[in-house]
């Protein structure tokens, strides 16, 4: 094991972007459509515009930090550099909740989809196979993951294009081309700003992935140039995919009246549009999509743990080292894999509502850190440009995130506070241990 950066050919801009898109799970738009359509009264594409705007503001903050720093670690490193290591520790600890739960959720979803396709194999076996497969791939060099992610992202996007084609031809044959060339999916009738914000608060967490690419700095060519670009590209491309797909779903389903279960509308959406055969193919694409997200989220989680291990928050002997031959944080990868295996015993409803807390802490911390570092510490205040970049934009971003905090699920908030309490106990344990070492060495 070694604490040096991995050897081998580094990732390119587009490989990092593909990993970010895989993390975002593009086909999640079908899973959340029925829920958000009910909240927004049939204005899902408009809610995506709200969500994309809020996420672009925060992504810009991440891009600014990644341009100014070669250190990976996402919100953890950026907050530690600008505000201090203690604050960085708590932000990193809260973010870790989000990073650890995403691989677990993807394993859980993969097992659900695979069990639906082949019910003769028990769900527990599918969960175990999914967790082991994702862990095994992540043990090898990151370029292997990038190449697999390209395949797993391309296939679902291709299926989404087929879906769009079927929607256009179906509406054209049934109602005429004038019902295709319309702005009805974006705006029809009156809507309330509060419902759009509520819908956007659900959709914002579809964009998780732009922050994860910042953990790959040490494995990326020219990171101060490519990571900021990858952050913005991941957000924009993901937003375009989400908006386009939601537009054509909303065009075909103006409301939820045709859905038996709006909270799980994906099977009904693809069945009504393409029939039973297309529904089966689409479900296979959804499995690939979930595996792609599982691979990417596993990679990001293991690297965040590795970075925190290098800082001795976790035992450096294990978590802070890279495997000499593989060039990966092998111990951290296996640790995340073991956590993912908890999917064999947990229910989706128990886990999915808990994922928001860490993301909101990270987003708030990074936006505030931009203000602290560039406006206060570096004193970049003169001129309209500096005032906009270092004061106005971070302030607007924090306000947008506050709207999301207001809509945070109560269960997520309670569980997040419990996780934070564990972090506080770990922090004081580290402080007391350090003081004991100092006292012992004095004697």
mmCIF file of N, CA, C and O in Angstrom, residues 310-402:
data_model
loop_
_atom_site.group_PDB
_atom_site.id
_atom_site.type_symbol
_atom_site.label_atom_id
_atom_site.label_comp_id
_atom_site.label_asym_id
_atom_site.label_seq_id
_atom_site.Cartn_x
_atom_site.Cartn_y
_atom_site.Cartn_z
ATOM 1 N N UNK A 310 -6.419 9.998 4.665
ATOM 2 C CA UNK A 310 -5.117 10.659 4.537
ATOM 3 C C UNK A 310 -4.959 11.759 5.583
ATOM 4 O O UNK A 310 -3.850 12.047 6.045
ATOM 5 N N UNK A 311 -6.094 12.392 5.947
ATOM 6 C CA UNK A 311 -6.077 13.424 6.984
ATOM 7 C C UNK A 311 -6.198 12.826 8.379
ATOM 8 O O UNK A 311 -6.357 13.558 9.362
ATOM 9 N N UNK A 312 -6.179 11.489 8.466
ATOM 10 C CA UNK A 312 -6.198 10.750 9.732
ATOM 11 C C UNK A 312 -7.513 10.904 10.500
ATOM 12 O O UNK A 312 -7.556 10.687 11.712
ATOM 13 N N UNK A 313 -8.572 11.285 9.805
ATOM 14 C CA UNK A 313 -9.894 11.263 10.433
ATOM 15 C C UNK A 313 -10.318 9.809 10.644
ATOM 16 O O UNK A 313 -10.896 9.454 11.675
ATOM 17 N N UNK A 314 -10.040 8.976 9.640
ATOM 18 C CA UNK A 314 -10.141 7.537 9.780
ATOM 19 C C UNK A 314 -8.718 6.970 9.810
ATOM 20 O O UNK A 314 -7.791 7.638 9.357
ATOM 21 N N UNK A 315 -8.512 5.761 10.328
ATOM 22 C CA UNK A 315 -7.145 5.225 10.447
ATOM 23 C C UNK A 315 -6.375 5.284 9.129
ATOM 24 O O UNK A 315 -6.744 4.622 8.153
ATOM 25 N N UNK A 316 -5.319 6.074 9.113
ATOM 26 C CA UNK A 316 -4.554 6.297 7.883
ATOM 27 C C UNK A 316 -3.916 5.013 7.373
ATOM 28 O O UNK A 316 -3.760 4.826 6.156
ATOM 29 N N UNK A 317 -3.548 4.123 8.275
ATOM 30 C CA UNK A 317 -2.890 2.879 7.904
ATOM 31 C C UNK A 317 -3.734 2.070 6.924
ATOM 32 O O UNK A 317 -3.202 1.344 6.068
ATOM 33 N N UNK A 318 -5.059 2.184 7.027
ATOM 34 C CA UNK A 318 -5.956 1.424 6.167
ATOM 35 C C UNK A 318 -6.616 2.302 5.100
ATOM 36 O O UNK A 318 -6.540 2.018 3.911
ATOM 37 N N UNK A 319 -7.277 3.379 5.552
ATOM 38 C CA UNK A 319 -8.082 4.180 4.635
ATOM 39 C C UNK A 319 -7.259 5.211 3.853
ATOM 40 O O UNK A 319 -7.697 5.681 2.805
ATOM 41 N N UNK A 320 -6.095 5.575 4.361
ATOM 42 C CA UNK A 320 -5.311 6.626 3.715
ATOM 43 C C UNK A 320 -4.322 6.139 2.693
ATOM 44 O O UNK A 320 -3.539 6.935 2.158
ATOM 45 N N UNK A 321 -4.322 4.848 2.388
ATOM 46 C CA UNK A 321 -3.333 4.272 1.490
ATOM 47 C C UNK A 321 -3.961 3.813 0.171
ATOM 48 O O UNK A 321 -5.129 3.442 0.118
ATOM 49 N N UNK A 322 -3.146 3.839 -0.885
ATOM 50 C CA UNK A 322 -3.524 3.333 -2.190
ATOM 51 C C UNK A 322 -2.811 2.009 -2.448
ATOM 52 O O UNK A 322 -1.668 1.825 -2.027
ATOM 53 N N UNK A 323 -3.482 1.108 -3.130
ATOM 54 C CA UNK A 323 -2.849 -0.147 -3.509
ATOM 55 C C UNK A 323 -1.774 0.138 -4.560
ATOM 56 O O UNK A 323 -2.033 0.818 -5.557
ATOM 57 N N UNK A 324 -0.571 -0.362 -4.334
ATOM 58 C CA UNK A 324 0.574 -0.016 -5.181
ATOM 59 C C UNK A 324 0.340 -0.426 -6.629
ATOM 60 O O UNK A 324 0.607 0.351 -7.557
ATOM 61 N N UNK A 325 -0.167 -1.623 -6.866
ATOM 62 C CA UNK A 325 -0.310 -2.122 -8.236
ATOM 63 C C UNK A 325 -1.602 -1.636 -8.883
ATOM 64 O O UNK A 325 -1.610 -1.263 -10.055
ATOM 65 N N UNK A 326 -2.696 -1.625 -8.139
ATOM 66 C CA UNK A 326 -3.987 -1.229 -8.706
ATOM 67 C C UNK A 326 -4.167 0.282 -8.774
ATOM 68 O O UNK A 326 -4.927 0.793 -9.590
ATOM 69 N N UNK A 327 -3.480 1.002 -7.884
ATOM 70 C CA UNK A 327 -3.602 2.455 -7.869
ATOM 71 C C UNK A 327 -4.946 2.945 -7.363
ATOM 72 O O UNK A 327 -5.379 4.051 -7.690
ATOM 73 N N UNK A 328 -5.650 2.141 -6.573
ATOM 74 C CA UNK A 328 -6.962 2.511 -6.035
ATOM 75 C C UNK A 328 -6.952 2.411 -4.512
ATOM 76 O O UNK A 328 -6.170 1.651 -3.939
ATOM 77 N N UNK A 329 -7.832 3.158 -3.828
ATOM 78 C CA UNK A 329 -7.942 3.037 -2.355
ATOM 79 C C UNK A 329 -8.683 1.752 -2.000
ATOM 80 O O UNK A 329 -9.862 1.764 -1.631
ATOM 81 N N UNK A 330 -7.996 0.639 -2.101
ATOM 82 C CA UNK A 330 -8.616 -0.679 -2.048
ATOM 83 C C UNK A 330 -9.395 -0.922 -0.759
ATOM 84 O O UNK A 330 -10.525 -1.435 -0.780
ATOM 85 N N UNK A 331 -8.818 -0.545 0.377
ATOM 86 C CA UNK A 331 -9.488 -0.781 1.655
ATOM 87 C C UNK A 331 -10.793 0.019 1.720
ATOM 88 O O UNK A 331 -11.824 -0.491 2.183
ATOM 89 N N UNK A 332 -10.764 1.274 1.245
ATOM 90 C CA UNK A 332 -11.968 2.107 1.244
ATOM 91 C C UNK A 332 -13.022 1.544 0.301
ATOM 92 O O UNK A 332 -14.222 1.575 0.606
ATOM 93 N N UNK A 333 -12.591 1.026 -0.856
ATOM 94 C CA UNK A 333 -13.524 0.428 -1.816
ATOM 95 C C UNK A 333 -14.238 -0.765 -1.187
ATOM 96 O O UNK A 333 -15.468 -0.902 -1.294
ATOM 97 N N UNK A 334 -13.480 -1.631 -0.518
ATOM 98 C CA UNK A 334 -14.074 -2.814 0.122
ATOM 99 C C UNK A 334 -15.003 -2.408 1.264
ATOM 100 O O UNK A 334 -16.081 -2.993 1.449
ATOM 101 N N UNK A 335 -14.609 -1.369 2.015
ATOM 102 C CA UNK A 335 -15.448 -0.890 3.111
ATOM 103 C C UNK A 335 -16.810 -0.405 2.595
ATOM 104 O O UNK A 335 -17.855 -0.745 3.153
ATOM 105 N N UNK A 336 -16.802 0.390 1.517
ATOM 106 C CA UNK A 336 -18.066 0.863 0.930
ATOM 107 C C UNK A 336 -18.884 -0.324 0.416
ATOM 108 O O UNK A 336 -20.119 -0.338 0.526
ATOM 109 N N UNK A 337 -18.203 -1.334 -0.140
ATOM 110 C CA UNK A 337 -18.902 -2.525 -0.594
ATOM 111 C C UNK A 337 -19.621 -3.253 0.533
ATOM 112 O O UNK A 337 -20.750 -3.722 0.369
ATOM 113 N N UNK A 338 -18.969 -3.320 1.683
ATOM 114 C CA UNK A 338 -19.598 -3.966 2.845
ATOM 115 C C UNK A 338 -20.827 -3.181 3.316
ATOM 116 O O UNK A 338 -21.846 -3.772 3.680
ATOM 117 N N UNK A 339 -20.721 -1.848 3.295
ATOM 118 C CA UNK A 339 -21.882 -1.018 3.653
ATOM 119 C C UNK A 339 -23.021 -1.257 2.665
ATOM 120 O O UNK A 339 -24.189 -1.355 3.046
ATOM 121 N N UNK A 340 -22.685 -1.365 1.370
ATOM 122 C CA UNK A 340 -23.704 -1.574 0.332
ATOM 123 C C UNK A 340 -24.454 -2.883 0.526
ATOM 124 O O UNK A 340 -25.624 -3.004 0.153
ATOM 125 N N UNK A 341 -23.787 -3.871 1.107
ATOM 126 C CA UNK A 341 -24.422 -5.168 1.314
ATOM 127 C C UNK A 341 -25.557 -5.110 2.332
ATOM 128 O O UNK A 341 -26.354 -6.046 2.428
ATOM 129 N N UNK A 342 -25.643 -4.006 3.074
ATOM 130 C CA UNK A 342 -26.777 -3.836 3.991
ATOM 131 C C UNK A 342 -28.098 -3.774 3.231
ATOM 132 O O UNK A 342 -29.170 -3.899 3.822
ATOM 133 N N UNK A 343 -28.025 -3.550 1.904
ATOM 134 C CA UNK A 343 -29.232 -3.543 1.079
ATOM 135 C C UNK A 343 -29.984 -4.870 1.161
ATOM 136 O O UNK A 343 -31.190 -4.925 0.894
ATOM 137 N N UNK A 344 -29.295 -5.940 1.535
ATOM 138 C CA UNK A 344 -29.949 -7.250 1.680
ATOM 139 C C UNK A 344 -30.984 -7.236 2.803
ATOM 140 O O UNK A 344 -31.908 -8.056 2.809
ATOM 141 N N UNK A 345 -30.838 -6.304 3.754
ATOM 142 C CA UNK A 345 -31.687 -6.320 4.946
ATOM 143 C C UNK A 345 -32.575 -5.079 5.080
ATOM 144 O O UNK A 345 -33.403 -5.015 5.975
ATOM 145 N N UNK A 346 -32.382 -4.063 4.186
ATOM 146 C CA UNK A 346 -33.107 -2.804 4.319
ATOM 147 C C UNK A 346 -34.159 -2.658 3.229
ATOM 148 O O UNK A 346 -34.081 -3.280 2.179
ATOM 149 N N UNK A 347 -35.114 -1.802 3.502
ATOM 150 C CA UNK A 347 -36.188 -1.488 2.563
ATOM 151 C C UNK A 347 -35.908 -0.137 1.913
ATOM 152 O O UNK A 347 -35.333 0.757 2.544
ATOM 153 N N UNK A 348 -36.311 0.021 0.651
ATOM 154 C CA UNK A 348 -36.043 1.257 -0.080
ATOM 155 C C UNK A 348 -36.623 2.472 0.638
ATOM 156 O O UNK A 348 -35.984 3.525 0.724
ATOM 157 N N UNK A 349 -37.847 2.327 1.168
ATOM 158 C CA UNK A 349 -38.482 3.446 1.860
ATOM 159 C C UNK A 349 -37.710 3.882 3.097
ATOM 160 O O UNK A 349 -37.757 5.038 3.497
ATOM 161 N N UNK A 350 -36.966 2.935 3.712
ATOM 162 C CA UNK A 350 -36.196 3.258 4.907
ATOM 163 C C UNK A 350 -34.965 4.103 4.590
ATOM 164 O O UNK A 350 -34.471 4.828 5.435
ATOM 165 N N UNK A 351 -34.475 4.004 3.360
ATOM 166 C CA UNK A 351 -33.192 4.611 3.016
ATOM 167 C C UNK A 351 -33.338 5.872 2.172
ATOM 168 O O UNK A 351 -32.601 6.847 2.365
ATOM 169 N N UNK A 352 -34.303 5.864 1.233
ATOM 170 C CA UNK A 352 -34.329 6.906 0.216
ATOM 171 C C UNK A 352 -34.574 8.298 0.785
ATOM 172 O O UNK A 352 -34.076 9.293 0.267
ATOM 173 N N UNK A 353 -35.333 8.400 1.882
ATOM 174 C CA UNK A 353 -35.637 9.709 2.447
ATOM 175 C C UNK A 353 -34.486 10.276 3.280
ATOM 176 O O UNK A 353 -34.551 11.430 3.719
ATOM 177 N N UNK A 354 -33.443 9.472 3.507
ATOM 178 C CA UNK A 354 -32.349 9.903 4.372
ATOM 179 C C UNK A 354 -31.207 10.575 3.617
ATOM 180 O O UNK A 354 -30.269 11.075 4.226
ATOM 181 N N UNK A 355 -31.301 10.613 2.291
ATOM 182 C CA UNK A 355 -30.142 10.971 1.495
ATOM 183 C C UNK A 355 -29.971 12.478 1.320
ATOM 184 O O UNK A 355 -28.920 12.956 0.909
ATOM 185 N N UNK A 356 -31.009 13.247 1.643
ATOM 186 C CA UNK A 356 -30.995 14.679 1.345
ATOM 187 C C UNK A 356 -30.120 15.490 2.297
ATOM 188 O O UNK A 356 -29.544 16.502 1.902
ATOM 189 N N UNK A 357 -30.027 15.078 3.534
ATOM 190 C CA UNK A 357 -29.376 15.887 4.563
ATOM 191 C C UNK A 357 -27.925 16.208 4.205
ATOM 192 O O UNK A 357 -27.512 17.365 4.224
ATOM 193 N N UNK A 358 -27.138 15.183 3.896
ATOM 194 C CA UNK A 358 -25.726 15.396 3.597
ATOM 195 C C UNK A 358 -25.509 16.272 2.388
ATOM 196 O O UNK A 358 -24.595 17.118 2.366
ATOM 197 N N UNK A 359 -26.339 16.118 1.356
ATOM 198 C CA UNK A 359 -26.202 16.927 0.145
ATOM 199 C C UNK A 359 -26.452 18.402 0.441
ATOM 200 O O UNK A 359 -25.710 19.281 -0.023
ATOM 201 N N UNK A 360 -27.482 18.702 1.221
ATOM 202 C CA UNK A 360 -27.792 20.099 1.532
ATOM 203 C C UNK A 360 -26.709 20.735 2.391
ATOM 204 O O UNK A 360 -26.380 21.910 2.212
ATOM 205 N N UNK A 361 -26.144 19.972 3.322
ATOM 206 C CA UNK A 361 -25.029 20.491 4.134
ATOM 207 C C UNK A 361 -23.857 20.843 3.233
ATOM 208 O O UNK A 361 -23.253 21.915 3.348
ATOM 209 N N UNK A 362 -23.524 19.942 2.297
ATOM 210 C CA UNK A 362 -22.394 20.172 1.390
ATOM 211 C C UNK A 362 -22.636 21.388 0.509
ATOM 212 O O UNK A 362 -21.745 22.243 0.346
ATOM 213 N N UNK A 363 -23.829 21.501 -0.072
ATOM 214 C CA UNK A 363 -24.136 22.620 -0.968
ATOM 215 C C UNK A 363 -24.063 23.952 -0.221
ATOM 216 O O UNK A 363 -23.501 24.935 -0.709
ATOM 217 N N UNK A 364 -24.650 23.993 0.972
ATOM 218 C CA UNK A 364 -24.630 25.224 1.761
ATOM 219 C C UNK A 364 -23.207 25.608 2.132
ATOM 220 O O UNK A 364 -22.812 26.777 2.020
ATOM 221 N N UNK A 365 -22.415 24.624 2.557
ATOM 222 C CA UNK A 365 -21.048 24.887 3.001
ATOM 223 C C UNK A 365 -20.171 25.406 1.869
ATOM 224 O O UNK A 365 -19.387 26.350 2.050
ATOM 225 N N UNK A 366 -20.291 24.809 0.679
ATOM 226 C CA UNK A 366 -19.448 25.237 -0.444
ATOM 227 C C UNK A 366 -19.813 26.645 -0.894
ATOM 228 O O UNK A 366 -18.932 27.477 -1.171
ATOM 229 N N UNK A 367 -21.097 26.947 -0.978
ATOM 230 C CA UNK A 367 -21.500 28.305 -1.365
ATOM 231 C C UNK A 367 -21.012 29.343 -0.358
ATOM 232 O O UNK A 367 -20.518 30.415 -0.737
ATOM 233 N N UNK A 368 -21.126 29.030 0.927
ATOM 234 C CA UNK A 368 -20.656 29.955 1.948
ATOM 235 C C UNK A 368 -19.132 30.066 1.930
ATOM 236 O O UNK A 368 -18.561 31.134 2.169
ATOM 237 N N UNK A 369 -18.459 28.949 1.614
ATOM 238 C CA UNK A 369 -16.994 28.950 1.564
ATOM 239 C C UNK A 369 -16.453 29.828 0.446
ATOM 240 O O UNK A 369 -15.367 30.398 0.562
ATOM 241 N N UNK A 370 -17.188 29.920 -0.650
ATOM 242 C CA UNK A 370 -16.786 30.833 -1.738
ATOM 243 C C UNK A 370 -16.739 32.261 -1.222
ATOM 244 O O UNK A 370 -15.786 33.011 -1.477
ATOM 245 N N UNK A 371 -17.766 32.635 -0.475
ATOM 246 C CA UNK A 371 -17.816 33.984 0.102
ATOM 247 C C UNK A 371 -16.651 34.192 1.075
ATOM 248 O O UNK A 371 -15.968 35.228 1.035
ATOM 249 N N UNK A 372 -16.381 33.211 1.947
ATOM 250 C CA UNK A 372 -15.326 33.354 2.950
ATOM 251 C C UNK A 372 -13.953 33.438 2.294
ATOM 252 O O UNK A 372 -13.149 34.325 2.623
ATOM 253 N N UNK A 373 -13.675 32.530 1.366
ATOM 254 C CA UNK A 373 -12.334 32.475 0.783
ATOM 255 C C UNK A 373 -12.051 33.677 -0.130
ATOM 256 O O UNK A 373 -11.059 34.390 0.049
ATOM 257 N N UNK A 374 -12.922 33.895 -1.104
ATOM 258 C CA UNK A 374 -12.619 34.884 -2.137
ATOM 259 C C UNK A 374 -12.965 36.311 -1.705
ATOM 260 O O UNK A 374 -12.236 37.252 -2.029
ATOM 261 N N UNK A 375 -14.070 36.477 -0.965
ATOM 262 C CA UNK A 375 -14.500 37.836 -0.606
ATOM 263 C C UNK A 375 -13.834 38.317 0.679
ATOM 264 O O UNK A 375 -13.390 39.466 0.762
ATOM 265 N N UNK A 376 -13.754 37.440 1.698
ATOM 266 C CA UNK A 376 -13.209 37.857 2.985
ATOM 267 C C UNK A 376 -11.700 37.635 3.077
ATOM 268 O O UNK A 376 -10.946 38.575 3.351
ATOM 269 N N UNK A 377 -11.242 36.400 2.844
ATOM 270 C CA UNK A 377 -9.834 36.095 3.049
ATOM 271 C C UNK A 377 -8.946 36.653 1.933
ATOM 272 O O UNK A 377 -7.927 37.275 2.196
ATOM 273 N N UNK A 378 -9.320 36.403 0.674
ATOM 274 C CA UNK A 378 -8.506 36.897 -0.447
ATOM 275 C C UNK A 378 -8.818 38.350 -0.809
ATOM 276 O O UNK A 378 -8.114 38.946 -1.633
ATOM 277 N N UNK A 379 -9.903 38.884 -0.200
ATOM 278 C CA UNK A 379 -10.302 40.291 -0.384
ATOM 279 C C UNK A 379 -10.467 40.659 -1.856
ATOM 280 O O UNK A 379 -10.069 41.742 -2.305
ATOM 281 N N UNK A 380 -11.098 39.765 -2.610
ATOM 282 C CA UNK A 380 -11.433 40.051 -4.009
ATOM 283 C C UNK A 380 -12.798 40.738 -4.035
ATOM 284 O O UNK A 380 -13.817 40.129 -4.313
ATOM 285 N N UNK A 381 -12.790 42.047 -3.747
ATOM 286 C CA UNK A 381 -14.034 42.807 -3.556
ATOM 287 C C UNK A 381 -14.219 43.938 -4.560
ATOM 288 O O UNK A 381 -15.329 44.437 -4.737
ATOM 289 N N UNK A 382 -13.142 44.396 -5.156
ATOM 290 C CA UNK A 382 -13.214 45.581 -6.009
ATOM 291 C C UNK A 382 -13.843 45.244 -7.352
ATOM 292 O O UNK A 382 -13.562 44.202 -7.950
ATOM 293 N N UNK A 383 -14.668 46.144 -7.840
ATOM 294 C CA UNK A 383 -15.281 45.975 -9.149
ATOM 295 C C UNK A 383 -16.566 45.173 -9.102
ATOM 296 O O UNK A 383 -16.805 44.376 -8.187
ATOM 297 N N UNK A 384 -17.399 45.381 -10.107
ATOM 298 C CA UNK A 384 -18.698 44.715 -10.182
ATOM 299 C C UNK A 384 -18.548 43.206 -10.345
ATOM 300 O O UNK A 384 -19.316 42.429 -9.761
ATOM 301 N N UNK A 385 -17.546 42.776 -11.133
ATOM 302 C CA UNK A 385 -17.348 41.359 -11.377
ATOM 303 C C UNK A 385 -17.068 40.607 -10.082
ATOM 304 O O UNK A 385 -17.684 39.559 -9.808
ATOM 305 N N UNK A 386 -16.149 41.127 -9.264
ATOM 306 C CA UNK A 386 -15.819 40.463 -8.004
ATOM 307 C C UNK A 386 -16.998 40.457 -7.045
ATOM 308 O O UNK A 386 -17.224 39.469 -6.318
ATOM 309 N N UNK A 387 -17.747 41.549 -7.014
ATOM 310 C CA UNK A 387 -18.922 41.606 -6.133
ATOM 311 C C UNK A 387 -19.971 40.585 -6.552
ATOM 312 O O UNK A 387 -20.613 39.955 -5.701
ATOM 313 N N UNK A 388 -20.136 40.404 -7.864
ATOM 314 C CA UNK A 388 -21.117 39.424 -8.354
ATOM 315 C C UNK A 388 -20.660 37.991 -8.075
ATOM 316 O O UNK A 388 -21.426 37.170 -7.563
ATOM 317 N N UNK A 389 -19.381 37.701 -8.394
ATOM 318 C CA UNK A 389 -18.870 36.340 -8.268
ATOM 319 C C UNK A 389 -18.686 35.907 -6.823
ATOM 320 O O UNK A 389 -18.949 34.754 -6.475
ATOM 321 N N UNK A 390 -18.211 36.830 -5.980
ATOM 322 C CA UNK A 390 -17.786 36.456 -4.633
ATOM 323 C C UNK A 390 -18.774 36.809 -3.534
ATOM 324 O O UNK A 390 -18.618 36.355 -2.399
ATOM 325 N N UNK A 391 -19.779 37.617 -3.857
ATOM 326 C CA UNK A 391 -20.768 38.010 -2.850
ATOM 327 C C UNK A 391 -22.190 37.689 -3.303
ATOM 328 O O UNK A 391 -22.912 36.961 -2.621
ATOM 329 N N UNK A 392 -22.578 38.208 -4.466
ATOM 330 C CA UNK A 392 -23.968 38.088 -4.905
ATOM 331 C C UNK A 392 -24.342 36.649 -5.261
ATOM 332 O O UNK A 392 -25.349 36.129 -4.770
ATOM 333 N N UNK A 393 -23.540 35.993 -6.105
ATOM 334 C CA UNK A 393 -23.872 34.628 -6.524
ATOM 335 C C UNK A 393 -23.880 33.635 -5.354
ATOM 336 O O UNK A 393 -24.812 32.829 -5.248
ATOM 337 N N UNK A 394 -22.868 33.651 -4.462
ATOM 338 C CA UNK A 394 -22.964 32.746 -3.299
ATOM 339 C C UNK A 394 -24.184 33.017 -2.437
ATOM 340 O O UNK A 394 -24.803 32.078 -1.917
ATOM 341 N N UNK A 395 -24.549 34.310 -2.282
ATOM 342 C CA UNK A 395 -25.727 34.657 -1.487
ATOM 343 C C UNK A 395 -27.003 34.110 -2.122
ATOM 344 O O UNK A 395 -27.843 33.510 -1.437
ATOM 345 N N UNK A 396 -27.148 34.287 -3.439
ATOM 346 C CA UNK A 396 -28.323 33.759 -4.145
ATOM 347 C C UNK A 396 -28.368 32.242 -4.042
ATOM 348 O O UNK A 396 -29.429 31.635 -3.842
ATOM 349 N N UNK A 397 -27.200 31.606 -4.167
ATOM 350 C CA UNK A 397 -27.131 30.141 -4.075
ATOM 351 C C UNK A 397 -27.585 29.653 -2.705
ATOM 352 O O UNK A 397 -28.342 28.674 -2.600
ATOM 353 N N UNK A 398 -27.135 30.320 -1.637
ATOM 354 C CA UNK A 398 -27.525 29.927 -0.281
ATOM 355 C C UNK A 398 -29.031 30.099 -0.100
ATOM 356 O O UNK A 398 -29.690 29.256 0.527
ATOM 357 N N UNK A 399 -29.596 31.174 -0.651
ATOM 358 C CA UNK A 399 -31.045 31.405 -0.554
ATOM 359 C C UNK A 399 -31.810 30.265 -1.237
ATOM 360 O O UNK A 399 -32.814 29.767 -0.720
ATOM 361 N N UNK A 400 -31.313 29.845 -2.430
ATOM 362 C CA UNK A 400 -31.951 28.729 -3.134
ATOM 363 C C UNK A 400 -31.894 27.452 -2.303
ATOM 364 O O UNK A 400 -32.874 26.690 -2.224
ATOM 365 N N UNK A 401 -30.741 27.202 -1.666
ATOM 366 C CA UNK A 401 -30.601 25.995 -0.842
ATOM 367 C C UNK A 401 -31.504 26.067 0.389
ATOM 368 O O UNK A 401 -32.049 25.053 0.836
ATOM 369 N N UNK A 402 -31.699 27.282 0.937
ATOM 370 C CA UNK A 402 -32.592 27.447 2.088
ATOM 371 C C UNK A 402 -34.009 27.007 1.733
ATOM 372 O O UNK A 402 -34.712 26.375 2.532
#
